[in-house]
């Protein structure tokens, strides 16, 4: 798929300063929400009872992680990627497994290395995010490569995991495409064309998704609203 290229960006964006990750001095408490009795089978979506959709950080959920995912894969892919191409295909079995399982960085780190903070490396990539947009295509969209995004294709854009006090705090600048048959593609972008984005609106107009607004990192907020355009062709 040659589409999913960002075509426009407001002119007052400044790249954020690198995040400083420190080991927490207090024990982190996790609140477990009331979950469905049975995990839905992917690609059926997961909803926590009594929680409005806009507050859902988990799209898909499973109590178990794909057994083919190894500790070596975790160590290779646990950190968010830095890319220079627009777009860069970062699809890999580890990301796909985490998307389907709905595990956060804390859970997958504990699974593979026991103590989440044993090596002080973070943030850990995950698909549990707030402020992410979800667009469902209501019609097919043809790409320049001759492929077709079918009606029902879901496009998840960026979002934020946790808040600034958490070692896994991170604002993403990626696009995840979930096809009706369950296939997944993940595209990453340079910050210059698609900054770390959360709390935005996403509007499908023709073959483009217009993204307006972003909370973003504090040091990267300009005086104008951020506007990005994702070209699906």
Short mmCIF file of C-alpha atoms in Angstrom, two decimals:
data_model
loop_
_atom_site.label_atom_id
_atom_site.label_comp_id
_atom_site.label_asym_id
_atom_site.label_seq_id
_atom_site.Cartn_x
_atom_site.Cartn_y
_atom_site.Cartn_z
CA UNK A 1 0.00 0.00 0.00
CA UNK A 2 1.66 3.19 -1.15
CA UNK A 3 -0.84 5.55 0.46
CA UNK A 4 -1.06 6.77 4.06
CA UNK A 5 1.25 9.69 3.33
CA UNK A 6 0.93 12.95 5.23
CA UNK A 7 0.53 15.84 2.84
CA UNK A 8 0.23 18.97 4.98
CA UNK A 9 1.30 20.38 8.33
CA UNK A 10 0.80 23.73 10.04
CA UNK A 11 3.87 25.95 9.80
CA UNK A 12 4.54 26.72 13.47
CA UNK A 13 5.40 23.25 14.77
CA UNK A 14 8.56 22.87 16.84
CA UNK A 15 9.96 19.38 17.61
CA UNK A 16 9.66 18.42 21.30
CA UNK A 17 12.61 18.10 23.61
CA UNK A 18 13.67 14.49 24.31
CA UNK A 19 11.75 12.95 27.18
CA UNK A 20 13.70 12.20 30.35
CA UNK A 21 12.76 8.82 31.78
CA UNK A 22 13.35 8.33 35.50
CA UNK A 23 12.71 5.41 37.79
CA UNK A 24 9.61 6.10 39.91
CA UNK A 25 10.09 6.61 43.63
CA UNK A 26 6.65 5.29 44.56
CA UNK A 27 4.77 2.11 43.78
CA UNK A 28 2.41 2.55 40.84
CA UNK A 29 -1.15 1.41 41.47
CA UNK A 30 -3.21 0.03 38.60
CA UNK A 31 -6.98 0.24 38.59
CA UNK A 32 -8.60 -2.78 36.97
CA UNK A 33 -11.83 -1.89 35.16
CA UNK A 34 -14.83 -4.19 34.99
CA UNK A 35 -14.27 -6.19 31.81
CA UNK A 36 -16.52 -8.27 29.64
CA UNK A 37 -17.05 -11.86 30.80
CA UNK A 38 -15.46 -13.23 27.64
CA UNK A 39 -12.79 -11.60 25.51
CA UNK A 40 -14.09 -10.81 22.02
CA UNK A 41 -12.46 -12.67 19.14
CA UNK A 42 -10.28 -10.37 17.03
CA UNK A 43 -11.16 -8.27 15.04
CA UNK A 44 -14.23 -7.72 17.24
CA UNK A 45 -13.59 -4.71 19.47
CA UNK A 46 -13.46 -4.64 23.25
CA UNK A 47 -15.44 -2.20 25.39
CA UNK A 48 -15.17 -1.78 29.14
CA UNK A 49 -18.59 -1.77 30.76
CA UNK A 50 -19.87 1.65 31.79
CA UNK A 51 -16.99 3.57 30.17
CA UNK A 52 -17.80 5.96 27.28
CA UNK A 53 -16.06 5.06 24.03
CA UNK A 54 -14.00 8.27 24.02
CA UNK A 55 -12.35 7.14 27.26
CA UNK A 56 -11.49 3.66 26.01
CA UNK A 57 -7.75 3.09 25.79
CA UNK A 58 -8.07 -0.58 24.79
CA UNK A 59 -9.52 -1.45 21.39
CA UNK A 60 -8.84 -5.19 21.36
CA UNK A 61 -8.29 -7.46 24.34
CA UNK A 62 -7.04 -10.93 25.18
CA UNK A 63 -5.86 -12.44 28.45
CA UNK A 64 -3.03 -14.22 26.64
CA UNK A 65 -0.28 -13.04 24.31
CA UNK A 66 0.49 -14.85 21.07
CA UNK A 67 2.93 -17.62 22.16
CA UNK A 68 5.04 -17.04 19.04
CA UNK A 69 6.14 -13.68 20.49
CA UNK A 70 9.51 -14.15 22.16
CA UNK A 71 11.61 -12.20 24.63
CA UNK A 72 14.04 -11.50 21.81
CA UNK A 73 11.24 -9.90 19.78
CA UNK A 74 10.26 -7.85 22.81
CA UNK A 75 13.80 -6.53 23.23
CA UNK A 76 14.02 -5.74 19.50
CA UNK A 77 10.73 -3.87 19.18
CA UNK A 78 9.82 -2.60 22.65
CA UNK A 79 10.84 1.02 22.02
CA UNK A 80 8.89 3.31 19.66
CA UNK A 81 10.61 3.64 16.30
CA UNK A 82 12.21 6.74 14.78
CA UNK A 83 11.61 7.01 11.03
CA UNK A 84 12.70 9.26 8.18
CA UNK A 85 10.45 8.08 5.33
CA UNK A 86 6.88 9.30 4.79
CA UNK A 87 5.47 6.75 5.42
CA UNK A 88 7.63 3.98 6.94
CA UNK A 89 6.05 0.55 7.24
CA UNK A 90 6.90 -0.69 10.75
CA UNK A 91 4.50 -3.65 10.72
CA UNK A 92 6.00 -6.59 12.60
CA UNK A 93 4.68 -9.67 14.46
CA UNK A 94 5.40 -8.15 17.88
CA UNK A 95 3.32 -5.00 17.29
CA UNK A 96 0.51 -7.06 15.76
CA UNK A 97 0.45 -9.38 18.78
CA UNK A 98 0.30 -6.44 21.21
CA UNK A 99 -2.51 -4.81 19.24
CA UNK A 100 -4.58 -8.00 19.29
CA UNK A 101 -3.89 -8.69 22.97
CA UNK A 102 -4.42 -5.10 24.10
CA UNK A 103 -1.53 -5.34 26.55
CA UNK A 104 0.07 -2.14 27.84
CA UNK A 105 3.81 -1.57 28.13
CA UNK A 106 3.76 -2.39 31.84
CA UNK A 107 2.10 -5.78 31.29
CA UNK A 108 4.30 -6.92 28.42
CA UNK A 109 7.46 -5.80 30.23
CA UNK A 110 6.45 -7.68 33.35
CA UNK A 111 5.72 -10.73 31.19
CA UNK A 112 9.17 -10.82 29.59
CA UNK A 113 11.57 -9.29 32.12
CA UNK A 114 9.69 -9.52 35.41
CA UNK A 115 10.53 -6.17 37.00
CA UNK A 116 9.23 -3.44 34.69
CA UNK A 117 11.92 -1.00 35.81
CA UNK A 118 14.85 -3.39 35.98
CA UNK A 119 16.84 -1.67 33.22
CA UNK A 120 15.29 1.81 33.23
CA UNK A 121 14.56 1.63 29.49
CA UNK A 122 11.36 3.20 28.27
CA UNK A 123 8.84 4.10 27.12
CA UNK A 124 7.62 0.71 25.91
CA UNK A 125 5.53 0.66 22.72
CA UNK A 126 1.89 -0.33 23.11
CA UNK A 127 -1.53 0.21 21.54
CA UNK A 128 -3.34 1.22 24.75
CA UNK A 129 -3.86 4.94 24.15
CA UNK A 130 -6.07 7.88 24.95
CA UNK A 131 -6.76 10.75 22.56
CA UNK A 132 -6.51 8.45 19.55
CA UNK A 133 -8.84 8.82 16.57
CA UNK A 134 -10.75 5.95 14.97
CA UNK A 135 -12.05 6.30 11.41
CA UNK A 136 -14.10 3.58 9.71
CA UNK A 137 -14.29 3.77 5.91
CA UNK A 138 -17.88 3.77 4.67
CA UNK A 139 -16.79 3.12 1.07
CA UNK A 140 -13.80 1.62 -0.77
CA UNK A 141 -10.76 3.85 -1.39
CA UNK A 142 -8.35 2.99 -4.23
CA UNK A 143 -4.64 3.64 -3.80
CA UNK A 144 -2.10 4.68 -6.42
CA UNK A 145 -0.58 1.19 -6.21
CA UNK A 146 -3.85 -0.33 -7.40
CA UNK A 147 -4.82 -1.77 -4.03
CA UNK A 148 -8.17 -1.01 -2.41
CA UNK A 149 -9.01 -0.08 1.16
CA UNK A 150 -12.35 -1.84 1.54
CA UNK A 151 -15.38 -0.38 3.25
CA UNK A 152 -15.18 -1.29 6.92
CA UNK A 153 -11.41 -0.70 7.11
CA UNK A 154 -10.52 0.98 10.41
CA UNK A 155 -7.85 3.65 10.67
CA UNK A 156 -6.47 4.35 14.14
CA UNK A 157 -4.30 7.45 14.35
CA UNK A 158 -1.69 8.29 17.01
CA UNK A 159 -2.78 8.87 20.64
CA UNK A 160 -1.14 9.08 24.06
CA UNK A 161 -0.24 6.37 26.56
CA UNK A 162 -0.40 7.31 30.26
CA UNK A 163 0.61 10.76 31.52
CA UNK A 164 3.87 12.60 32.04
CA UNK A 165 4.60 11.00 35.42
CA UNK A 166 4.62 7.45 34.03
CA UNK A 167 7.81 5.87 32.58
CA UNK A 168 5.78 4.65 29.60
CA UNK A 169 4.32 8.08 28.82
CA UNK A 170 4.53 8.64 25.09
CA UNK A 171 2.61 10.48 22.38
CA UNK A 172 2.56 8.54 19.13
CA UNK A 173 2.66 9.66 15.50
CA UNK A 174 1.67 6.48 13.71
CA UNK A 175 -1.27 5.17 11.70
CA UNK A 176 -2.63 1.67 12.26
CA UNK A 177 -4.88 0.18 9.60
CA UNK A 178 -7.06 -2.82 10.53
CA UNK A 179 -8.64 -4.44 7.49
CA UNK A 180 -12.03 -6.21 7.60
CA UNK A 181 -10.29 -9.60 7.28
CA UNK A 182 -8.16 -8.86 10.37
CA UNK A 183 -4.91 -7.96 8.60
CA UNK A 184 -2.98 -5.08 10.19
CA UNK A 185 -0.60 -2.48 8.76
CA UNK A 186 1.29 0.05 10.88
CA UNK A 187 2.91 3.17 9.43
CA UNK A 188 5.29 5.50 11.24
CA UNK A 189 6.22 9.05 10.18
CA UNK A 190 8.94 11.66 10.64
CA UNK A 191 8.01 14.29 13.22
CA UNK A 192 8.43 16.97 10.56
CA UNK A 193 5.41 15.72 8.59
CA UNK A 194 3.33 14.21 11.42
CA UNK A 195 4.18 15.33 14.96
CA UNK A 196 3.28 13.32 18.06
CA UNK A 197 -0.48 13.83 18.18
CA UNK A 198 -3.33 13.23 20.62
CA UNK A 199 -6.71 14.76 21.36
CA UNK A 200 -7.35 15.55 17.69
CA UNK A 201 -10.41 15.26 15.49
CA UNK A 202 -10.32 13.07 12.37
CA UNK A 203 -12.64 13.80 9.45
CA UNK A 204 -12.78 11.74 6.25
CA UNK A 205 -13.17 13.99 3.20
CA UNK A 206 -12.84 12.23 -0.13
CA UNK A 207 -9.65 10.17 0.00
CA UNK A 208 -8.11 12.20 2.81
CA UNK A 209 -8.39 12.20 6.60
CA UNK A 210 -8.11 15.70 8.04
CA UNK A 211 -6.65 15.82 11.55
CA UNK A 212 -7.33 19.04 13.42
CA UNK A 213 -5.87 19.89 16.80
CA UNK A 214 -3.52 18.12 19.18
CA UNK A 215 -2.56 18.36 22.82
CA UNK A 216 0.98 17.17 22.07
CA UNK A 217 4.08 17.66 24.16
CA UNK A 218 4.13 20.92 26.08
CA UNK A 219 7.26 22.23 24.40
CA UNK A 220 5.83 21.63 20.92
CA UNK A 221 2.55 23.53 21.23
CA UNK A 222 2.25 26.48 18.87
CA UNK A 223 -0.18 29.37 18.73
CA UNK A 224 -2.09 27.82 15.83
CA UNK A 225 -4.13 24.64 15.79
CA UNK A 226 -2.21 21.74 14.30
CA UNK A 227 -3.66 20.60 10.97
CA UNK A 228 -2.42 17.44 9.22
CA UNK A 229 -3.84 15.70 6.16
CA UNK A 230 -3.48 11.94 5.66
CA UNK A 231 -3.65 10.95 2.00
CA UNK A 232 -5.15 7.45 1.76
CA UNK A 233 -4.25 7.01 -1.90
#
